[in-house]
Coordinates of C-alpha atoms and ligand atoms in Angstrom, one line a residue:
G1 CA -0.1 0.0 0.0
K2 CA 0.9 3.7 0.1
S3 CA 1.3 3.8 3.8
G4 CA -0.7 6.9 4.2
Y5 CA 0.7 8.8 1.2
D6 CA -1.6 9.9 -1.4
H7 CA 0.7 8.6 -4.2
Y8 CA 3.3 5.9 -4.5
M9 CA 5.6 8.6 -6.1
L10 CA 5.5 10.6 -2.8
K11 CA 6.1 7.4 -0.6
E12 CA 9.0 6.4 -2.7
I13 CA 10.6 9.9 -2.5
H14 CA 10.3 9.5 1.2
E15 CA 11.9 6.1 1.2
Q16 CA 15.1 7.4 -0.1
P17 CA 17.0 7.5 3.2
T18 CA 16.1 3.8 3.8
A19 CA 17.0 2.9 0.2
I20 CA 20.3 4.6 0.3
R21 CA 21.1 2.8 3.8
K22 CA 20.4 -0.5 2.0
C23 CA 22.3 0.4 -1.0
L24 CA 25.5 1.2 1.2
R25 CA 25.1 -1.8 3.7
E26 CA 28.3 -4.0 4.0
R27 CA 29.8 -2.1 1.0
V28 CA 31.5 0.7 2.8
S29 CA 33.7 0.3 5.8
E30 CA 33.7 3.1 8.2
L31 CA 36.6 1.6 10.1
E32 CA 38.9 1.3 7.1
G33 CA 37.7 4.1 5.0
T34 CA 37.3 1.7 2.1
I35 CA 34.6 0.7 -0.3
D36 CA 34.2 -2.9 -1.2
V37 CA 31.4 -4.5 -3.3
D38 CA 31.2 -8.2 -3.0
A39 CA 29.5 -8.6 -6.3
L40 CA 32.4 -6.8 -8.0
A41 CA 35.3 -8.7 -6.2
D42 CA 36.0 -10.8 -9.4
L43 CA 35.7 -7.9 -11.7
E44 CA 39.2 -6.9 -12.9
H45 CA 39.3 -4.1 -15.2
D46 CA 41.7 -1.3 -15.9
G47 CA 40.4 -0.3 -19.4
P48 CA 37.7 2.3 -20.6
V49 CA 34.2 2.3 -19.5
Q50 CA 31.0 2.9 -21.3
F51 CA 27.5 3.3 -19.8
V52 CA 24.5 2.5 -21.7
A53 CA 21.1 3.6 -20.4
C54 CA 17.7 5.3 -21.2
G55 CA 15.7 8.0 -19.5
T56 CA 16.4 8.7 -16.0
S57 CA 19.0 5.9 -15.8
Y58 CA 20.8 7.7 -18.6
H59 CA 21.0 10.7 -16.2
A60 CA 22.4 8.6 -13.7
A61 CA 24.9 7.2 -16.0
L62 CA 26.0 10.6 -17.0
Y63 CA 26.8 11.3 -13.3
G64 CA 28.7 8.0 -13.0
A65 CA 30.6 8.8 -16.1
K66 CA 31.7 12.1 -14.8
L67 CA 32.8 10.5 -11.5
L68 CA 34.9 8.0 -13.1
R69 CA 36.6 10.6 -15.3
E70 CA 37.4 12.8 -12.3
R71 CA 39.1 9.7 -10.8
G72 CA 41.2 9.0 -13.7
V73 CA 39.2 6.2 -15.5
P74 CA 38.2 7.0 -19.2
A75 CA 34.5 6.8 -19.4
Q76 CA 31.6 7.7 -21.8
C77 CA 27.9 7.6 -21.6
F78 CA 25.5 6.6 -24.3
L79 CA 21.9 6.5 -25.0
A80 CA 21.2 2.8 -25.4
S81 CA 19.0 3.5 -28.3
E82 CA 21.8 5.2 -30.0
Y83 CA 24.6 2.7 -29.1
E84 CA 24.5 0.5 -32.1
V85 CA 23.0 2.6 -34.6
D86 CA 26.4 3.4 -36.1
A87 CA 29.6 1.2 -35.5
I88 CA 29.5 0.1 -31.8
P89 CA 31.9 2.1 -29.9
A90 CA 33.2 -0.6 -27.6
I91 CA 36.4 -2.7 -27.9
E92 CA 37.2 -5.8 -26.3
E93 CA 39.0 -4.1 -23.5
T94 CA 36.0 -2.0 -22.6
L95 CA 33.7 -2.6 -19.6
V96 CA 30.1 -1.8 -20.7
V97 CA 27.8 -0.9 -17.8
G98 CA 24.1 -1.1 -18.4
V99 CA 22.2 1.0 -16.0
T100 CA 18.7 -0.1 -15.7
Q101 CA 16.3 -0.1 -12.9
S102 CA 13.9 -2.8 -14.3
G103 CA 16.6 -4.8 -16.0
E104 CA 14.1 -5.1 -18.9
T105 CA 14.5 -2.1 -21.0
A106 CA 14.7 -3.3 -24.7
D107 CA 17.3 -0.7 -25.8
T108 CA 19.5 -1.3 -23.1
M109 CA 19.3 -5.0 -23.4
S110 CA 20.1 -4.7 -27.0
A111 CA 23.1 -2.6 -26.4
L112 CA 24.4 -5.1 -23.6
R113 CA 23.8 -8.0 -26.0
A114 CA 25.8 -6.0 -28.7
A115 CA 28.6 -5.5 -26.3
N116 CA 28.7 -9.2 -25.3
Q117 CA 28.8 -10.2 -28.8
I118 CA 32.0 -8.3 -29.6
G119 CA 33.6 -9.8 -26.4
A120 CA 33.5 -6.7 -24.2
M121 CA 33.0 -7.1 -20.4
T122 CA 29.5 -6.3 -19.2
L123 CA 28.0 -5.2 -16.0
A124 CA 24.5 -4.7 -14.9
L125 CA 23.6 -2.0 -12.5
T126 CA 20.0 -3.0 -11.8
N127 CA 17.2 -3.1 -9.1
V128 CA 15.7 -6.4 -10.0
V129 CA 17.3 -9.7 -9.0
G130 CA 17.2 -12.2 -11.7
S131 CA 16.2 -9.5 -14.4
S132 CA 17.1 -9.9 -18.0
A133 CA 20.1 -7.5 -17.7
A134 CA 21.3 -9.3 -14.5
R135 CA 21.3 -12.5 -16.6
E136 CA 22.8 -11.0 -19.8
C137 CA 25.8 -9.5 -18.1
D138 CA 29.2 -11.0 -16.8
H139 CA 28.7 -9.1 -13.7
V140 CA 25.8 -7.6 -11.7
M141 CA 25.6 -5.0 -9.0
Y142 CA 22.1 -4.5 -7.3
I143 CA 21.1 -1.0 -6.3
R144 CA 18.7 -2.5 -3.6
A145 CA 16.2 0.4 -3.7
G146 CA 13.2 -2.1 -3.2
P147 CA 10.2 -2.1 -5.4
E148 CA 9.3 1.1 -7.2
I149 CA 5.6 1.4 -8.2
G150 CA 5.3 4.9 -9.4
V151 CA 6.3 5.1 -13.0
A152 CA 8.4 8.2 -12.4
A153 CA 11.7 6.9 -11.2
T154 CA 12.6 8.6 -7.9
K155 CA 14.4 6.4 -5.1
T156 CA 15.8 4.3 -7.9
F157 CA 17.8 7.3 -9.3
A158 CA 19.3 8.0 -5.9
S159 CA 20.2 4.5 -5.5
Q160 CA 21.7 4.3 -8.7
Q161 CA 23.8 7.5 -8.1
V162 CA 25.0 6.1 -4.8
A163 CA 25.9 2.7 -6.4
L164 CA 27.7 4.6 -9.2
A165 CA 29.6 6.5 -6.5
M166 CA 30.9 3.1 -5.0
L167 CA 31.4 1.7 -8.5
S168 CA 33.8 4.6 -9.5
S169 CA 35.6 3.9 -6.1
V170 CA 36.0 0.3 -6.9
L171 CA 37.1 0.8 -10.5
S172 CA 39.6 3.8 -9.8
G173 CA 40.9 2.3 -6.5
E174 CA 40.2 6.0 -5.2
G175 CA 38.1 6.5 -2.1
S176 CA 38.8 8.3 1.0
M177 CA 37.8 8.2 4.6
E178 CA 36.3 11.5 3.8
F179 CA 34.1 10.2 1.1
V180 CA 33.1 7.2 3.0
E181 CA 32.0 9.5 5.8
R182 CA 30.0 11.5 3.3
L183 CA 28.2 8.5 1.8
R184 CA 27.5 7.4 5.4
D185 CA 25.8 10.8 6.3
L186 CA 23.8 11.0 2.9
P187 CA 20.7 9.3 4.2
D188 CA 20.3 11.7 7.3
Q189 CA 20.9 14.5 5.0
I190 CA 18.1 13.4 2.7
Q191 CA 15.8 13.0 5.6
K192 CA 16.6 16.7 6.5
V193 CA 15.7 17.8 3.0
L194 CA 12.5 15.8 2.9
D195 CA 11.6 17.3 6.6
E196 CA 12.4 20.8 5.9
S197 CA 11.7 21.2 2.1
N198 CA 9.8 24.2 1.0
A199 CA 9.2 22.7 -2.5
R200 CA 5.5 23.0 -2.1
D201 CA 5.6 26.7 -1.8
I202 CA 7.7 27.0 -4.9
A203 CA 5.2 24.8 -6.8
D204 CA 2.3 27.0 -5.5
A205 CA 4.2 29.9 -6.6
Y206 CA 5.1 28.9 -10.2
E207 CA 2.2 26.4 -11.2
G208 CA 0.9 27.7 -14.5
S209 CA 4.1 29.0 -15.9
D210 CA 4.7 28.8 -19.7
A211 CA 7.7 26.4 -19.2
Y212 CA 10.1 25.2 -16.6
F213 CA 13.8 25.3 -17.3
F214 CA 16.6 23.7 -15.2
I215 CA 20.3 24.4 -15.5
G216 CA 23.4 23.0 -13.8
R217 CA 27.1 22.8 -14.4
G218 CA 29.4 19.7 -13.7
Y219 CA 27.6 17.1 -11.5
N220 CA 24.7 19.4 -11.4
A221 CA 24.1 19.0 -15.2
P222 CA 22.6 15.6 -15.0
V223 CA 20.4 16.8 -12.1
A224 CA 19.1 19.7 -14.2
L225 CA 18.1 17.1 -17.1
E226 CA 16.5 14.9 -14.5
G227 CA 14.6 17.8 -13.0
A228 CA 13.1 18.5 -16.4
L229 CA 12.3 15.0 -17.3
K230 CA 10.7 14.5 -13.8
M231 CA 8.6 17.7 -14.4
K232 CA 7.4 17.0 -18.0
E233 CA 6.5 13.3 -17.3
I234 CA 4.1 13.9 -14.4
S235 CA 2.9 17.4 -14.8
Y236 CA 2.7 17.4 -18.7
E237 CA 4.0 20.9 -18.7
H238 CA 6.9 22.1 -21.1
A239 CA 10.4 21.5 -19.2
E240 CA 14.0 21.4 -20.4
G241 CA 17.1 20.8 -18.6
F242 CA 20.5 22.4 -19.9
A243 CA 24.2 22.3 -19.0
A244 CA 24.2 25.8 -17.7
G245 CA 26.8 26.8 -20.3
E246 CA 24.6 25.9 -23.2
L247 CA 21.7 28.3 -22.4
K248 CA 23.2 31.4 -24.4
H249 CA 23.6 29.0 -27.4
G250 CA 20.0 28.9 -28.2
P251 CA 17.6 28.1 -25.3
L252 CA 17.9 31.8 -23.9
A253 CA 15.5 32.7 -26.6
L254 CA 12.9 30.8 -24.7
V255 CA 13.4 32.5 -21.5
T256 CA 10.7 35.1 -20.4
D257 CA 9.3 36.4 -17.2
Q258 CA 6.7 33.4 -17.4
T259 CA 9.5 30.7 -17.4
P260 CA 10.9 30.0 -14.1
V261 CA 14.5 28.8 -14.1
F262 CA 15.8 26.4 -11.5
A263 CA 19.5 26.9 -11.1
V264 CA 21.2 23.8 -9.4
I265 CA 24.2 25.3 -7.7
A266 CA 25.0 22.3 -5.3
G267 CA 28.5 21.4 -4.0
D268 CA 29.5 23.5 -7.1
T269 CA 33.0 24.1 -7.8
N270 CA 32.3 26.6 -10.4
V271 CA 29.7 28.9 -8.8
S272 CA 30.7 32.2 -10.3
K273 CA 30.3 30.6 -13.8
T274 CA 26.8 29.4 -13.1
L275 CA 25.8 32.6 -11.4
G276 CA 26.9 34.3 -14.7
N277 CA 24.2 32.1 -16.4
V278 CA 21.7 33.0 -13.7
K279 CA 22.4 36.7 -14.3
E280 CA 21.7 36.1 -18.1
V281 CA 18.1 34.8 -17.4
E282 CA 17.4 37.4 -15.0
A283 CA 18.1 40.1 -17.3
R284 CA 15.2 38.6 -19.4
G285 CA 13.0 38.8 -16.3
A286 CA 12.9 35.0 -15.6
P287 CA 12.2 34.0 -12.0
V288 CA 15.0 32.1 -10.5
V289 CA 14.9 29.3 -8.1
A290 CA 18.4 28.4 -6.7
V291 CA 18.8 24.9 -5.5
T292 CA 21.9 25.3 -3.3
D293 CA 23.9 24.6 -0.4
S294 CA 25.4 28.0 -0.4
P295 CA 22.4 30.4 0.0
E296 CA 24.7 33.0 1.6
Q297 CA 26.6 33.2 -1.7
V298 CA 23.7 32.3 -4.1
G299 CA 20.6 33.6 -2.4
Q300 CA 21.0 37.2 -3.4
Y301 CA 20.7 36.3 -7.0
A302 CA 17.5 34.2 -6.7
D303 CA 14.0 34.9 -6.1
H304 CA 13.5 31.7 -4.0
V305 CA 15.9 29.2 -2.5
L306 CA 15.6 25.5 -2.2
E307 CA 18.3 24.7 0.4
V308 CA 20.2 21.3 0.7
P309 CA 22.9 20.4 3.3
S310 CA 26.5 20.3 2.1
A311 CA 27.6 16.8 1.2
G312 CA 30.8 17.9 -1.0
P313 CA 31.0 18.4 -4.7
L314 CA 30.2 14.8 -5.7
L315 CA 27.2 14.1 -3.4
T316 CA 25.3 17.4 -2.9
P317 CA 23.9 17.1 -6.3
I318 CA 21.9 14.0 -5.2
L319 CA 20.4 16.2 -2.4
A320 CA 19.4 18.8 -4.8
N321 CA 17.6 16.3 -7.0
I322 CA 15.4 15.4 -4.0
Q323 CA 14.2 19.1 -3.9
L324 CA 13.4 18.9 -7.7
Q325 CA 11.4 15.6 -7.3
L326 CA 9.2 17.5 -4.7
V327 CA 8.7 20.4 -6.9
S328 CA 7.6 18.3 -9.8
Y329 CA 5.4 16.2 -7.5
W330 CA 3.6 19.2 -6.0
V331 CA 3.1 21.0 -9.4
A332 CA 1.6 17.8 -10.8
N333 CA -0.5 17.4 -7.6
R334 CA -1.9 20.9 -8.0
M335 CA -2.7 20.2 -11.4
G336 CA -4.5 16.9 -10.7
R337 CA -2.4 14.8 -12.8
S338 CA -2.2 11.0 -12.7
I339 CA 0.9 11.1 -10.7
D340 CA 1.7 7.4 -10.4
K341 CA 0.6 6.5 -13.9
P342 CA 1.2 9.5 -16.3
R343 CA -0.5 9.2 -19.6
N344 CA 1.3 7.5 -22.4
L345 CA 4.1 6.1 -20.2
A346 CA 4.9 2.4 -19.0
K347 CA 7.2 1.6 -15.9
S348 CA 9.0 -1.0 -18.0
V349 CA 9.7 -0.2 -21.7
T350 CA 10.3 -3.6 -23.5
V351 CA 10.0 -2.5 -27.1
E352 CA 12.7 -0.8 -29.0
Ligands
LIG1 C1 11.5 8.2 -15.8 C2 11.8 6.8 -16.1 C3 12.3 6.4 -17.5 C4 13.3 5.2 -17.1 C5 13.7 4.6 -18.4 C6 14.8 3.4 -18.1 O1 11.1 8.6 -14.6 O2 11.5 6.1 -15.1 O3 12.9 7.4 -18.0 O4 14.4 5.7 -16.4 O5 12.6 4.0 -19.1 O6 14.3 2.5 -17.4 P1 15.2 1.3 -16.6 O7 16.0 2.0 -15.7 O8 14.3 0.4 -16.1 O9 16.0 0.8 -17.8

């Protein structure tokens, strides 16, 4: 059941602290400051990594590829539906990681099969034990989010991000006591976001806008894309997410005083650059909502702030995303949308 929540989506948003605790259990050692994933113990790999995924899982994969590159592992991310359209980009030395909550997405399965065929090593990052992806791949790491009923992926996205953070430590051999402690603290910080969020007020203020834009740089760029995807899928409103720097290369033409811009500046190591983009939209009269752990630095440039605790550059974006999940939920709720089963969408997409 929905445990007293009006929708599965809201219940699953609130299950994120528990989901992340389960994802981390027996994988991070606070004593040693190490990250060890049993399921990956026999994965020996020092070549390039390629991610294949769709939708929300693709946004998690974008984040995972950034983490790996920062830690010195060459990593790329592909939309699964585009992976084999031209020459398959993997070579035998590549580790191809399918990020798929259901483990059944046809495009992702097809990309993984193609990778297996050319002799690359494959890894499934999935929520469903015994799923097609789990069976197809050489290795499997479970994200342990628990069943997700709402069509819109919420807790599985956070669990994918955390699993990818651990995977990047395993593959790069990099991980510090500080990072382990930050991972450990994450569930409580998520709880704090859930307890203190003013997302509902933001939804009240901006429902009925012409469009909703989301911008972010670096680790916040995938969060901007995900914020927009969630908004469009459950509210049916026009929403777009951009890497902040891309705004002036076209999308700025769409910005008016009727298009709120959500600027994700969370754990950001390029605050002044992203603030530059914020000033560009403000000059066009757009209302700005900053999603940030630095309200003292950013707040003066924003009409509203959705605050999150600081969890460092790698993990604060996970907290920012939770604020955006709540904004989408409350906009869709006010509009009376079918939140758990949006029109035209299915939980598991088994056709290409
Ligand atoms: C959006 C959503 C979809 C899925 C996509 C991939 O909320 O749920 O975009 O992320 O269909 O699904 P999986 O992860 O099962 O491969």
